[in-house]
PDB file of C-alpha atoms in Angstrom:
ATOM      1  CA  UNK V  28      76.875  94.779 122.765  1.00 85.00           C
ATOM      2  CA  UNK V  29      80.380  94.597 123.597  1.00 87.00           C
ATOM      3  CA  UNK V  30      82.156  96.640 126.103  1.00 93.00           C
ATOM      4  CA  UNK V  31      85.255  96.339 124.975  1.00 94.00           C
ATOM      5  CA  UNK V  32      86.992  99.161 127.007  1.00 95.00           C
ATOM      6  CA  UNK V  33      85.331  98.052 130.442  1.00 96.00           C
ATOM      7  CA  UNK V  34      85.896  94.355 129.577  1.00 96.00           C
ATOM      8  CA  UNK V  35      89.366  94.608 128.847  1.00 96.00           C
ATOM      9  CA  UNK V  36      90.189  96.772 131.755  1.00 97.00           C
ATOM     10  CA  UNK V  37      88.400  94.174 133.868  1.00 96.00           C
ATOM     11  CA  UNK V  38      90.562  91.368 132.492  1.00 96.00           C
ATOM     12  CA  UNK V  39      93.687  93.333 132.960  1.00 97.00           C
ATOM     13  CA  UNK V  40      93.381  95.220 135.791  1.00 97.00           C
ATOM     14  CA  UNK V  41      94.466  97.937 134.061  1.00 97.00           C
ATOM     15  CA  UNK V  42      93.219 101.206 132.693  1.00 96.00           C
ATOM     16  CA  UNK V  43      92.319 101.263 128.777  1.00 95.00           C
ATOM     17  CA  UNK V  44      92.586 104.212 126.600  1.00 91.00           C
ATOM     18  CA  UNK V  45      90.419 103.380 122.772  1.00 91.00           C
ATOM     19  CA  UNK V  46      92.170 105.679 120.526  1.00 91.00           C
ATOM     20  CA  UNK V  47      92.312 106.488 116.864  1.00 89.00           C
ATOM     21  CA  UNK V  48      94.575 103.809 114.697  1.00 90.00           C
ATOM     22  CA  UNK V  49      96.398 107.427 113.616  1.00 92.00           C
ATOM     23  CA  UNK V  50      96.693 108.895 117.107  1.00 94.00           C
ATOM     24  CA  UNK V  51      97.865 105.913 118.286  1.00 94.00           C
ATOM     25  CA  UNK V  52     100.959 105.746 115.779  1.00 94.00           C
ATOM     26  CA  UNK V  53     102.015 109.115 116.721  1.00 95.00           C
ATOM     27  CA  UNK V  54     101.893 108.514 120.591  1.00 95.00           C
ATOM     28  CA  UNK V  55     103.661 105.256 119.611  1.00 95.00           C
ATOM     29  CA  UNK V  56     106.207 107.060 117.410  1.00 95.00           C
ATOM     30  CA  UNK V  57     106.722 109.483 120.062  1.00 95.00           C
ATOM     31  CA  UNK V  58     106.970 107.267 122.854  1.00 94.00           C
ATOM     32  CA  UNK V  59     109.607 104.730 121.220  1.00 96.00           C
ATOM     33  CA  UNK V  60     110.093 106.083 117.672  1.00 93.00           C
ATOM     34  CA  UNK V  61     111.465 109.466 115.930  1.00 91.00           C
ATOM     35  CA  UNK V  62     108.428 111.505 116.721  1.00 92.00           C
ATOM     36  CA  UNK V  63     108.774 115.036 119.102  1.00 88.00           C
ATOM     37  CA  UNK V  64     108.066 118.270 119.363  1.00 90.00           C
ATOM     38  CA  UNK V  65     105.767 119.146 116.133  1.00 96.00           C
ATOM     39  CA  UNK V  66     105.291 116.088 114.262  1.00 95.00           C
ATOM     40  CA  UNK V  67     102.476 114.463 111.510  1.00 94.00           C
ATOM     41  CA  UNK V  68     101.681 110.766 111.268  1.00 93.00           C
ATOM     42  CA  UNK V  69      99.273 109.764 108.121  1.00 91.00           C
ATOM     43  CA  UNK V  70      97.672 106.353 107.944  1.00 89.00           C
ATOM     44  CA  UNK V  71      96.238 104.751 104.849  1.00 85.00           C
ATOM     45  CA  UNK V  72      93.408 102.177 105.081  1.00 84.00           C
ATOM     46  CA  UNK V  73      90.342 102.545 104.783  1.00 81.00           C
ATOM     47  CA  UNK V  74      90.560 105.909 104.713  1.00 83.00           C
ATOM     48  CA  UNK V  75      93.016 108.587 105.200  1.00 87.00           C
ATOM     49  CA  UNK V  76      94.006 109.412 109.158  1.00 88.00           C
ATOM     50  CA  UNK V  77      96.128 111.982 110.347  1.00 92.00           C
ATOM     51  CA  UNK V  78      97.928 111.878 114.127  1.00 93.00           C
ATOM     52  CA  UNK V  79      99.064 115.249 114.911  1.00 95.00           C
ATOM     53  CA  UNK V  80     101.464 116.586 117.565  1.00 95.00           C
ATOM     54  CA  UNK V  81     101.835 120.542 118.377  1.00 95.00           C
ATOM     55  CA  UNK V  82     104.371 120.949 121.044  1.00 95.00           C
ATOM     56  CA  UNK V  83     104.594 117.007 122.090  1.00 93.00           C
ATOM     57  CA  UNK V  84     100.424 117.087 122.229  1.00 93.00           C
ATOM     58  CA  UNK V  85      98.097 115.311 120.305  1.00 94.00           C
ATOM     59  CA  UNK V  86      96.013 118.177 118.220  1.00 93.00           C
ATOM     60  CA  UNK V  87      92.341 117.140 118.910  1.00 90.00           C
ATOM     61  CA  UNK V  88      89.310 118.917 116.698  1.00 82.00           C
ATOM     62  CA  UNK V  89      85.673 119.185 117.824  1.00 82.00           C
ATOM     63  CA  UNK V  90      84.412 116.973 120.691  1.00 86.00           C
ATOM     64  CA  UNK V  91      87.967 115.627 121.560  1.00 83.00           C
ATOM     65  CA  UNK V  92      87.689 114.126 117.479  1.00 82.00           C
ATOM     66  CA  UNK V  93      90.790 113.082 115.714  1.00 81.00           C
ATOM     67  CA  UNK V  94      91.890 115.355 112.881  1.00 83.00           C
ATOM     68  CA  UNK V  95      90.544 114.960 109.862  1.00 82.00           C
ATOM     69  CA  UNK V  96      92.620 115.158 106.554  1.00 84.00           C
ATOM     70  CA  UNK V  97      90.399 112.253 103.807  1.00 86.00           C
ATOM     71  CA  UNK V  98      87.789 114.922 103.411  1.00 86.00           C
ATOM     72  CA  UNK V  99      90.505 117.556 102.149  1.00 87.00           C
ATOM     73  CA  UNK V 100      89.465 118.004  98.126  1.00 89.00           C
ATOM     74  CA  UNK V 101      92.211 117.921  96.096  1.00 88.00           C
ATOM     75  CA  UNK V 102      90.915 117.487  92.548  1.00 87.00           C
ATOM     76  CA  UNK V 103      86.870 118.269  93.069  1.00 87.00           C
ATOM     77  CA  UNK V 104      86.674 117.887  89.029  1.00 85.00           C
ATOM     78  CA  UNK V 105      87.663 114.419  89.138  1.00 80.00           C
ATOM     79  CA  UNK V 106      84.574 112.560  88.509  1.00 76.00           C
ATOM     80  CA  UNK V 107      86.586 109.495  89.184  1.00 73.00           C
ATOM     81  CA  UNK V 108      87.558 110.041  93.211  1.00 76.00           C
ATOM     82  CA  UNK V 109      84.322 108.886  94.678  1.00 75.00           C
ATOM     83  CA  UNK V 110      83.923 109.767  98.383  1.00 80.00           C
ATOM     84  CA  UNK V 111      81.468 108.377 100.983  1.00 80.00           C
ATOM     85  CA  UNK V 112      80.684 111.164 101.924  1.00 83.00           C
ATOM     86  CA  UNK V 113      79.594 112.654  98.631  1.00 83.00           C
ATOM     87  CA  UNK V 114      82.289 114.994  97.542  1.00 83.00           C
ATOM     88  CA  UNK V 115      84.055 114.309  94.412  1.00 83.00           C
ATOM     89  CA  UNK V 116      87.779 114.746  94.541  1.00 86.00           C
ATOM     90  CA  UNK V 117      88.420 114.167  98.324  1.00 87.00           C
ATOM     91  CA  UNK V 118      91.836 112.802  98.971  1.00 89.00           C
ATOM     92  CA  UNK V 119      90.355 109.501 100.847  1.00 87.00           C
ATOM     93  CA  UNK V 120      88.653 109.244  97.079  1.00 83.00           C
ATOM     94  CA  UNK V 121      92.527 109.127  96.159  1.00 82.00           C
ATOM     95  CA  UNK V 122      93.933 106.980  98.489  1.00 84.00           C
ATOM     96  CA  UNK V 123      91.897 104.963 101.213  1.00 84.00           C
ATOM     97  CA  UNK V 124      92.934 101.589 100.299  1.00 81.00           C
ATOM     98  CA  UNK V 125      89.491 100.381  97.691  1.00 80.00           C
ATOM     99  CA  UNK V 126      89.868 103.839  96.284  1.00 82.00           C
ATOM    100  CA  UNK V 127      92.443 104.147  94.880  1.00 82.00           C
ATOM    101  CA  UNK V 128      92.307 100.423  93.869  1.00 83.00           C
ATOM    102  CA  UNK V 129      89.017 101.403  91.642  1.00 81.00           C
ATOM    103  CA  UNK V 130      90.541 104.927  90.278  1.00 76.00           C
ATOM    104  CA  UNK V 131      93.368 103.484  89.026  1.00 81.00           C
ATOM    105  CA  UNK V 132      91.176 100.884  87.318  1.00 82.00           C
ATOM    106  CA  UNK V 133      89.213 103.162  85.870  1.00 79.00           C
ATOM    107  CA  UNK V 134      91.954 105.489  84.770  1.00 77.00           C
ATOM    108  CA  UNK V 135      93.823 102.720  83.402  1.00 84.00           C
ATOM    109  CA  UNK V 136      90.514 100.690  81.717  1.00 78.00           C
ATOM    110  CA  UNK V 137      90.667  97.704  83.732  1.00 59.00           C
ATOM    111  CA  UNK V 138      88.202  95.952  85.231  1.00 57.00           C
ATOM    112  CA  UNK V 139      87.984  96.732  88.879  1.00 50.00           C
TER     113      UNK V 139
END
């Protein structure tokens, strides 16, 4: 197990935050970049993140979660948009990075 948090505080001296990669580009966007007031940062990856200020705070959901926007269905009748969590037509089944990779494939009738 690695205690990455602990470890790194440890090495630093310092206190560590872990934070969501789309969290952390709106605090980083607010703190040196364009970001204020009521503002949206989306990241695309391996799935699809959302960073979310409301009045110059980070929006949170359940349990102190990040918000959630890949599991959003856009086109549930696209048999096409495969999502890990089971849904067809989620928007991560769109555009997380291997996703959309294998939908255009298939839409286009090339190998993946």
């Amino acid at each position: 197990i690695i205690h990455i948090k602990s470890d790194l505080e440890k090495k630093l001296n310092k206190k560590v935050i872990l934070e969501n990669d789309a969290v952390a580009a709106i605090l980083g966007e607010r703190w040196i970049g364009s970001a204020s007031g009521n503002s949206m940062c989306i990241t695309l990856g391996t799935g699809l993140g959302l960073g979310i200020l409301v009045n110059d705070k980070v929006q949170r959901g359940r349990d102190g979660l990040h918000a959630e926007g890949g599991h959003l269905v856009l086109r549930p009748q696209d048999q096409f948009a495969h999502c890990e969590c089971g849904v067809k037509g989620c928007a991560e089944g769109f555009l997380s990075g291997v996703n959309f990779a294998k939908w255009v494939a298939r839409k286009t009738k090339e190998k993946d």
